[in-house]
CSV table of C-alpha atoms and ligand atoms in Angstrom, one decimal:
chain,number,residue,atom,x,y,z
R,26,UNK,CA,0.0,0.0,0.0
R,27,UNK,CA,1.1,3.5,-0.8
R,28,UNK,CA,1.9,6.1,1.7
R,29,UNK,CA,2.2,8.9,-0.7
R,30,UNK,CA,1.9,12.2,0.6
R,31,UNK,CA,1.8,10.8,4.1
R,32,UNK,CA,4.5,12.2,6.6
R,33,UNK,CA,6.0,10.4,9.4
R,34,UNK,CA,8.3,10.5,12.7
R,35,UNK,CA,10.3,7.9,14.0
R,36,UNK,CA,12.0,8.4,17.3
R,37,UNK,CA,15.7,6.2,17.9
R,38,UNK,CA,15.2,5.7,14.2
R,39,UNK,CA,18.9,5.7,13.4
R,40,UNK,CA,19.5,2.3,14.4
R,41,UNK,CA,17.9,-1.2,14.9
R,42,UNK,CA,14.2,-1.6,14.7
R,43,UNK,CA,13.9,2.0,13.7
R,44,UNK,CA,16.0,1.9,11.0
R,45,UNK,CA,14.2,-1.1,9.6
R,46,UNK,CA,10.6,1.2,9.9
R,47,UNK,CA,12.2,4.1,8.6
R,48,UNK,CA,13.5,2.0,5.7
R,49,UNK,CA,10.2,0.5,5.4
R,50,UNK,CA,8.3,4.1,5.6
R,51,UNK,CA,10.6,5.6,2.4
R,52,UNK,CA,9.9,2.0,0.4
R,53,UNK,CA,5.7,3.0,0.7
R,54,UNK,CA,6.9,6.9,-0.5
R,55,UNK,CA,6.3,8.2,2.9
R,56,UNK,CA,8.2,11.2,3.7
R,57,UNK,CA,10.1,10.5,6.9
R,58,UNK,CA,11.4,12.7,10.0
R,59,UNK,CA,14.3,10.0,11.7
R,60,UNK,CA,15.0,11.5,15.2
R,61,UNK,CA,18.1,10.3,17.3
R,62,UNK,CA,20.3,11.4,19.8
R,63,UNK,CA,23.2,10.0,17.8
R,64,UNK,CA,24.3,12.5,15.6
R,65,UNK,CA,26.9,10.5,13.9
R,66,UNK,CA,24.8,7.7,12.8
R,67,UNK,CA,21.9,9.9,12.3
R,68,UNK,CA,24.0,11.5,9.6
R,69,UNK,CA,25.4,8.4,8.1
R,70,UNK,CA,22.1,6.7,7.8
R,71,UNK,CA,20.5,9.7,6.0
R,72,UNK,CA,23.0,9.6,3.7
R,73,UNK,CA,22.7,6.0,2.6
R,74,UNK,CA,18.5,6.5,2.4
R,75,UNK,CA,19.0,9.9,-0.1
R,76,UNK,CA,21.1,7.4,-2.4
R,77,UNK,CA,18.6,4.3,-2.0
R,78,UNK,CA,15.4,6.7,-2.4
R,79,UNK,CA,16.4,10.1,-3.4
R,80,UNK,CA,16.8,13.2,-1.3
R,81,UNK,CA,13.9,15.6,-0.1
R,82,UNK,CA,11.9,12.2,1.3
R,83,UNK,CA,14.2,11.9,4.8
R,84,UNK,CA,15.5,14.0,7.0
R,85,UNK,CA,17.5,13.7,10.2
R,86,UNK,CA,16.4,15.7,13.4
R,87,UNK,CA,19.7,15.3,15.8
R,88,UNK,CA,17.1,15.1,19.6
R,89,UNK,CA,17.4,13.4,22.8
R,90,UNK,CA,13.5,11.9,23.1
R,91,UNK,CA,14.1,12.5,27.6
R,92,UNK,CA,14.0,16.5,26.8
R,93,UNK,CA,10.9,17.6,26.3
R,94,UNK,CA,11.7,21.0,24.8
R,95,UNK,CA,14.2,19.3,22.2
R,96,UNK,CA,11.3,16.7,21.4
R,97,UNK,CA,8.7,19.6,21.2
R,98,UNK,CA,10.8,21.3,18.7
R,99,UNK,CA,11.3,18.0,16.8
R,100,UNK,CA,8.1,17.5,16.0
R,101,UNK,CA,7.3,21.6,14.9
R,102,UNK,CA,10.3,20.9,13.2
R,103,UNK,CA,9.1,18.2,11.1
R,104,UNK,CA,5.5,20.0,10.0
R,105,UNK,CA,7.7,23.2,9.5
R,106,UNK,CA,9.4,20.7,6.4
R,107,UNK,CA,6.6,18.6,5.6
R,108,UNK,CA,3.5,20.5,5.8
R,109,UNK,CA,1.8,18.3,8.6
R,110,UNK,CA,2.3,15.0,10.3
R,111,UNK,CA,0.2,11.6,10.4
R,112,UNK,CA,2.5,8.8,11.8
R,113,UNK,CA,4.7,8.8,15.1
R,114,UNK,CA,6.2,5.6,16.1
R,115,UNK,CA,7.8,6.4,19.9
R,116,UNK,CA,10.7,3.9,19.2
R,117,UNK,CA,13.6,5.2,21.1
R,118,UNK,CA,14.2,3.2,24.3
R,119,UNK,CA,17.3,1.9,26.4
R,120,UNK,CA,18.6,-0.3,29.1
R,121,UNK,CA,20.4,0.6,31.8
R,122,UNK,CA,19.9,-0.5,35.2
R,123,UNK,CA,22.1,1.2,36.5
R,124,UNK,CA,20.9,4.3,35.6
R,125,UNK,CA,17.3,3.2,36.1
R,126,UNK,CA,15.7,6.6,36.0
R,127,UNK,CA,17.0,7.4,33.1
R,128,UNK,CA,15.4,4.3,31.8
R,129,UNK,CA,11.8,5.2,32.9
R,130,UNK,CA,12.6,8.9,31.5
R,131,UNK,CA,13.2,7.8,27.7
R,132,UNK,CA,11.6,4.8,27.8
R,133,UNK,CA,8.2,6.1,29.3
R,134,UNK,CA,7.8,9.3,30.3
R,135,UNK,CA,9.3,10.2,26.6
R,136,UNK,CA,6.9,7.8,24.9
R,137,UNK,CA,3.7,10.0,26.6
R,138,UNK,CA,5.1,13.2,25.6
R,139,UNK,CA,5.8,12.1,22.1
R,140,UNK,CA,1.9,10.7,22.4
R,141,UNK,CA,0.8,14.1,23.6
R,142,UNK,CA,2.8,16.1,21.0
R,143,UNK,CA,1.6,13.9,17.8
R,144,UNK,CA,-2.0,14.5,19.6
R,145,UNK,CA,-1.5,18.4,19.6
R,146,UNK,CA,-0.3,17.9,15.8
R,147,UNK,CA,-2.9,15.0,14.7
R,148,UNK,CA,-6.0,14.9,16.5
R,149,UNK,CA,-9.4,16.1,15.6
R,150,UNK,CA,-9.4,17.7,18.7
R,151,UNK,CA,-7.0,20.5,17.5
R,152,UNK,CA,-8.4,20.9,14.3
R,153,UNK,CA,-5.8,18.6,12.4
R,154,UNK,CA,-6.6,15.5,10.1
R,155,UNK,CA,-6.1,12.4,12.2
R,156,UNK,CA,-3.5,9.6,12.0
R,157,UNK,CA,-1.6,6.5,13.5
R,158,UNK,CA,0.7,6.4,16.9
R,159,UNK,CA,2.3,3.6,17.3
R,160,UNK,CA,4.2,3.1,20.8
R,161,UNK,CA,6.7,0.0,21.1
R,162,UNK,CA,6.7,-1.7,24.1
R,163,UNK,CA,8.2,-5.3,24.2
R,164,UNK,CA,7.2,-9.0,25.3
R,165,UNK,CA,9.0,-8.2,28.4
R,166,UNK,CA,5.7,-6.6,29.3
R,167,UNK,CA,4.4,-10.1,29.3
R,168,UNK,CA,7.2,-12.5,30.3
R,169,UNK,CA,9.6,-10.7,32.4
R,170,UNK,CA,13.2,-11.5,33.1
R,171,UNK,CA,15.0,-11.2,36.9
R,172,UNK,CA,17.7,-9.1,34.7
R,173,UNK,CA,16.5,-5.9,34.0
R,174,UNK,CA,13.3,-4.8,36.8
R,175,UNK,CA,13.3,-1.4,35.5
R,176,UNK,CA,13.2,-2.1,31.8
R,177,UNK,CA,10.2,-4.1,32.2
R,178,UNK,CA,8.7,-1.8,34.2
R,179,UNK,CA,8.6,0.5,31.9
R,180,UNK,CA,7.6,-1.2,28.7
R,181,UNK,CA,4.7,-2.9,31.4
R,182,UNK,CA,3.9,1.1,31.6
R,183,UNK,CA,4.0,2.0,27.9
R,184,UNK,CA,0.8,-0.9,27.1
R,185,UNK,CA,-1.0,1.0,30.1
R,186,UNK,CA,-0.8,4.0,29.1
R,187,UNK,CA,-1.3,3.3,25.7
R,188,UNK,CA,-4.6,1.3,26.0
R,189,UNK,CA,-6.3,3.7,27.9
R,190,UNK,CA,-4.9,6.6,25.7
R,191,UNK,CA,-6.7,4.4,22.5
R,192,UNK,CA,-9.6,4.5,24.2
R,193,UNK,CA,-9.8,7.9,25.1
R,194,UNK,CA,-8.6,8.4,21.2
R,195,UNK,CA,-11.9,6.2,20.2
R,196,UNK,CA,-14.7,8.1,22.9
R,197,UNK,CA,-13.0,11.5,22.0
R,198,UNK,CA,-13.3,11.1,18.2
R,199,UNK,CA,-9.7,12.2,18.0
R,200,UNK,CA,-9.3,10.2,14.1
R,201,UNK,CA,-6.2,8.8,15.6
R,202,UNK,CA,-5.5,5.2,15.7
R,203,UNK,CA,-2.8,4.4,18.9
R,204,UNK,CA,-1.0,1.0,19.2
R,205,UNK,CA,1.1,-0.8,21.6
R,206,UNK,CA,3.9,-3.3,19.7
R,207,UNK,CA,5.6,-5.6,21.8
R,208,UNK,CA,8.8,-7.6,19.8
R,209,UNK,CA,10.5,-10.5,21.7
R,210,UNK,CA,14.4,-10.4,21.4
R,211,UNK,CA,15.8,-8.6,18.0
R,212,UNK,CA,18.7,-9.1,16.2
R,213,UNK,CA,19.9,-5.0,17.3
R,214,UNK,CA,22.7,-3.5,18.7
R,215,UNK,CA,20.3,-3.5,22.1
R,216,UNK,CA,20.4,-7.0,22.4
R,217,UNK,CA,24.5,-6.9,22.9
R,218,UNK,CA,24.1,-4.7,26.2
R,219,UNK,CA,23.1,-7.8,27.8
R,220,UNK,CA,26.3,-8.9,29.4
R,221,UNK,CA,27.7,-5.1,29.9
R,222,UNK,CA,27.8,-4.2,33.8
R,223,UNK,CA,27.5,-0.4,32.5
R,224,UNK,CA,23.8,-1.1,31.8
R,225,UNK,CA,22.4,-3.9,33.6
R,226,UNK,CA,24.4,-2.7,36.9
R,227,UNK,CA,24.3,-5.4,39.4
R,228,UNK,CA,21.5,-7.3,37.9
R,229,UNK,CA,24.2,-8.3,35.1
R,230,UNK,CA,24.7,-11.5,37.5
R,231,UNK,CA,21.4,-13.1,36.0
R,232,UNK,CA,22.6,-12.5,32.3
R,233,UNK,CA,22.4,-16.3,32.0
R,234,UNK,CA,18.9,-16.4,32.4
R,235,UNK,CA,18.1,-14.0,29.8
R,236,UNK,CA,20.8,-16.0,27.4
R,237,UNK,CA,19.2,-19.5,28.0
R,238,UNK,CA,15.8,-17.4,27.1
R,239,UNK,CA,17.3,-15.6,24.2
R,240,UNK,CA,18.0,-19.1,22.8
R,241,UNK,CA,14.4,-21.0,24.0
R,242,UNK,CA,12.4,-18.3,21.9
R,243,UNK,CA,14.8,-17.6,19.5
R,244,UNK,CA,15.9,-14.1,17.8
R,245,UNK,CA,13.9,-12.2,15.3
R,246,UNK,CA,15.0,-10.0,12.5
R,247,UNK,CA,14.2,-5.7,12.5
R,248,UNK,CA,12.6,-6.4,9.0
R,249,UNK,CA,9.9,-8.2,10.6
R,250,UNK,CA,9.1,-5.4,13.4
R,251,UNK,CA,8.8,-3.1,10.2
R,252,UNK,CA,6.1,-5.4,9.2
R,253,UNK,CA,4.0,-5.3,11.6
R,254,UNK,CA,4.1,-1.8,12.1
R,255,UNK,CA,3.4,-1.1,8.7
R,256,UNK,CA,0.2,-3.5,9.1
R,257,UNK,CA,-0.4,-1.3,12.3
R,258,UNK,CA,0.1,2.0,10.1
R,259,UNK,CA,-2.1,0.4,7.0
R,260,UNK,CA,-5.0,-1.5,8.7
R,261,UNK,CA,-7.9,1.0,9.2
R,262,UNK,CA,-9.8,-1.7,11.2
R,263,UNK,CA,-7.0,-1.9,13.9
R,264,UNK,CA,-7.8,0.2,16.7
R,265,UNK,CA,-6.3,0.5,20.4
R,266,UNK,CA,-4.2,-3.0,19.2
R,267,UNK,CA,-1.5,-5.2,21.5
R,268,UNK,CA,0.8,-6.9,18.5
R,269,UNK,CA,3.0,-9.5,19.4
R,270,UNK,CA,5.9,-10.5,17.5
R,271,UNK,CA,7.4,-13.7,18.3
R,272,UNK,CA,9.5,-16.4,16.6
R,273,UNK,CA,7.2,-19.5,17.8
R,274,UNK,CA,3.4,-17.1,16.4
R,275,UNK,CA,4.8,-14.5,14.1
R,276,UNK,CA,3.0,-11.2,14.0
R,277,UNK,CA,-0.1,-12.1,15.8
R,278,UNK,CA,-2.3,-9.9,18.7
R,279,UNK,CA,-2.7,-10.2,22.7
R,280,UNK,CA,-6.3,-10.6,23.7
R,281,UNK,CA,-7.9,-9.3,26.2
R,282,UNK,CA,-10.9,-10.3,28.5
R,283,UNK,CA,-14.0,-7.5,28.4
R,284,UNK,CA,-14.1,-4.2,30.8
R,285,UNK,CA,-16.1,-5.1,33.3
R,286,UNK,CA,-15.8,-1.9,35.2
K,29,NAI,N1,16.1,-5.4,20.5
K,29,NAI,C1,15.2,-6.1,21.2
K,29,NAI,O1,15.4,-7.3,21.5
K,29,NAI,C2,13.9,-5.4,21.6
K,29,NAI,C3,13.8,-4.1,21.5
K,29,NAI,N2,12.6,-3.5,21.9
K,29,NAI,C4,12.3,-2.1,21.9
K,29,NAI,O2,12.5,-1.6,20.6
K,29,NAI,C5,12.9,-0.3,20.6
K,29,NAI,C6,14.1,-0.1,19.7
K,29,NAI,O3,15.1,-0.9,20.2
K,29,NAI,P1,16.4,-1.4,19.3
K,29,NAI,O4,16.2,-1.0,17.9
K,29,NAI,O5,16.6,-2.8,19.7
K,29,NAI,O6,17.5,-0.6,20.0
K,29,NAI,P2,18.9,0.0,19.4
K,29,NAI,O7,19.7,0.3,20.6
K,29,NAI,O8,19.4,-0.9,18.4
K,29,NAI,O9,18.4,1.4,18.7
K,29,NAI,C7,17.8,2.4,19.5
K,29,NAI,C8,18.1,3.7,18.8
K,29,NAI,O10,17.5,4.7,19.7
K,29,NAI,C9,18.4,5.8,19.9
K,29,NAI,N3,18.2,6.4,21.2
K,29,NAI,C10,18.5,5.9,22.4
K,29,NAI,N4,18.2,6.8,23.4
K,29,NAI,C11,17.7,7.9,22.7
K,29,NAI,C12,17.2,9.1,23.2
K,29,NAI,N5,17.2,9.4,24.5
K,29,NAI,N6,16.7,10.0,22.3
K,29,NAI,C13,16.8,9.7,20.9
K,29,NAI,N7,17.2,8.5,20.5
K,29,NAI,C14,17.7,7.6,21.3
K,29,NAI,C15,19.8,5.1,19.7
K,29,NAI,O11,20.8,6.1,19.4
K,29,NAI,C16,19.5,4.1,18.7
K,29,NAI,O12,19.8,4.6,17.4
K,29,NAI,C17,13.2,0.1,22.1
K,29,NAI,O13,12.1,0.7,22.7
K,29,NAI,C18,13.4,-1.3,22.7
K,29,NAI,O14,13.1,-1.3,24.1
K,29,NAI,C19,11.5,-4.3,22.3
K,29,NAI,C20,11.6,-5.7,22.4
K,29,NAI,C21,12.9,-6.3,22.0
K,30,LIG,C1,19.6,-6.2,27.2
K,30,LIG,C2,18.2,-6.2,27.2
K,30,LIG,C3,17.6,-6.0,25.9
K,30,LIG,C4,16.1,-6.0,26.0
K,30,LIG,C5,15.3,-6.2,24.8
K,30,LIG,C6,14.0,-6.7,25.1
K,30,LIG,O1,13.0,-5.9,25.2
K,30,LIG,C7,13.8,-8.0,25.1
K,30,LIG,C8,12.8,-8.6,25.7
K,30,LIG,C9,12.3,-9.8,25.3
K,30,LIG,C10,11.5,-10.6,25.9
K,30,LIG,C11,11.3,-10.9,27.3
K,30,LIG,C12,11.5,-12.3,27.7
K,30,LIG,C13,11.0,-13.4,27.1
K,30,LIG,C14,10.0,-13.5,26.1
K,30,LIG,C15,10.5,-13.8,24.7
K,30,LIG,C16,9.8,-14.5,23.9
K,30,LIG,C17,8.5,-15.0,24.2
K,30,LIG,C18,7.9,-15.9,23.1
K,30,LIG,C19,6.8,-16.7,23.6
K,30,LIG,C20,6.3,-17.6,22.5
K,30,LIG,O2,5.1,-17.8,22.4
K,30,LIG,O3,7.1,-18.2,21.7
C-alpha cells in the first residue's frame, strides 16, 4: 500500500528496529522525519537513504527523546518541512539498570510526551486530520526477566498507558489510531548490552537467564518489526491493538478479556 503524501516520525530511528521502519516508511513513499540522539549515525544513515530513495523524502532531526523542549521542537520541526504529520512511532528506548531513572525517562515518560505532541499535531481535537501512533513496548511486558526490573517496568507502563490513551482516542473522536507493539528479542545493537555491567548494573549476574531465554524463543529480524508496524500503520480496522511478534506465532495480537468496570 502506498503512503504517498503521508508524513511520518520515527524516534531512535537511526538504528535497529527504527531503521528497519524508517526504511520501510521511504519503500511505501512516505516522507520521513528520523529523530536520534546520535548524531553520527543519524547523519550516516541519512545519507545512505537519499542514495537508495532520493533526497527531499528523509530527513535527520539530531534530539534526545528525555527532553521535552528538544522533542517539542522536533516534531514543529518536522511540520515546518513537511507541511503536517500523520504517523509517530515512539521507538527510542534503552537499558540501563544502573541508571534506572534514566530508563523510565526515555523509555516512558518520553513515549507519553511524544503521544501528547503527535495528539497536539494530529488529533481532531486541534483541528488537524487524524493519524496512527504507534508506541513500542516489548514482550518483556508479558514474560519478564529477573535481569533488567526497571526495563520491564517500563515497557509494562508503555501498554498502560497506551490502551487507555486508545480509548480515550476512540470516545474523544480524536481520528487517531494508537497502538502498543511488543517484539521478543531482535537481532539490534540493544540485544548486545546484555552482558555489559554499565547497563544492567548489578542485575548483570542473572545475564544467564536472559541467554538461556534468548535461545528458547529464538531471535527475530528488525525487517519483521517493520512489518507489523506497517500493518499497524495500514489497517484502518486496527484500533487501540497489542501486537506480538514472536518467533514461535509470528505477528499475531494479545487478547484481552472484556471491561467489566
Ligand atoms: N532489540 C530487542 O530485542 C527489543 C527491543 N525492543 C524495543 O524496541 C525499541 C528499539 O530498540 P532497538 O532497535 O533494539 O535498540 P537500538 O539500541 O538498536 O536502537 C535504538 C536507537 O534509539 C536511539 N536512542 C536511544 N536513546 C535515545 C534518546 N534518548 N533520544 C533519541 N534517540 C535515542 C539510539 O541512538 C539508537 O539509534 C526500544 O524501545 C526497545 O526497548 C523491544 C523488544 C525487543
Ligand atoms: C539487554 C536487554 C535487551 C532488552 C530487549 C527486550 O526488550 C527483550 C525482551 C524480550 C522478551 C522478554 C522475555 C521473554 C520473552 C521472549 C519471547 C516470548 C515468546 C513466547 C512464544 O510464544 O514463543
Amino acid at each position: 500500500m502506498s503512503l504517498n503524501g503521508k508524513v511520518a516520525l520515527v524516534t531512535g530511528g537511526a538504528q535497529g528496529i527504527g531503521r528497519a521502519v524508517v526504511q520501510s516508511l521511504l519503500q511505501s513513499s512516505a516522507k520521513v522525519a528520523m529523530v536520534d540522539l546520535n548524531k553520527d549515525l543519524g547523519e550516516e544513515c541519512k545519507a545512505q537513504l537519499d542514495a537508495e530513495f532520493g533526497e527531499g523524502n528523509c530527513t535527520f532531526i539530531e534530539c534526545d527523546v528525555a527532553n521535552g523542549d528538544a522533542l517539542r521542537d522536533t516534531f514543529q520541526n518536522t511540520v515546518d518541512q513537511f507541511g503536517h504529520l500523520d504517523i509517530v512511532i515512539n521507538n527510542a528506548g534503552i537499558t540501563n539498570e544502573k541508571d534506572w531513572e534514566k530508563t523510565i525517562q526515555v523509555n516512558l515518560t518520553s513515549v507519553i510526551k511524544g503521544t501528547y505532541l503527535a495528539l497536539e499535531h494530529m488529533s481532531k481535537e486541534n483541528g488537524k486530520q487524524g493519524g496512527t501512533i504507534i508506541n513500542v513496548s516489548s514482550m518483556a511486558a508479558f514474560m519478564h526477566s529477573p535481569h533488567q526490573p526497571v526495563y520491564t517496568a517500563t515497557k509494562h507502563g508503555v501498554i498502560g498507558f497506551t490502551r487507555a490513551m486508545a480509548d480515550a482516542a476512540i470516545q474523544g473522536d480524536y481520528g487517531v489510531r494508537i497502538h502498543a507493539l511488543c517484539p521478543a528479542f531482535v537481532d539490534t545493537p540493544l540485544l548486545q548490552s546484555v552482558e555489559d555491567e554499565d547497563n544492567m548494573g548489578k542485575f548483570v549476574k542473572f545475564k544467564d537467564d536472559f541467554k538461556r531465554s534468548m535461545s528458547k524463543f529464538g531471535v527475530l529480524q528488525p525487517s519483521l518489526i517493520a512489518e507489523g508496524m506497517m500493518r499497524l500503520i495500514t489497517d484502518t480496522s486496527l484500533h487501540g491493538a497489542v501486537m506480538k511478534i514472536t518467533c514461535s506465532k509470528g505477528i499475531h495480537f494479545h487478547t484481552y478479556e472484556p471491561m467489566s468496570a
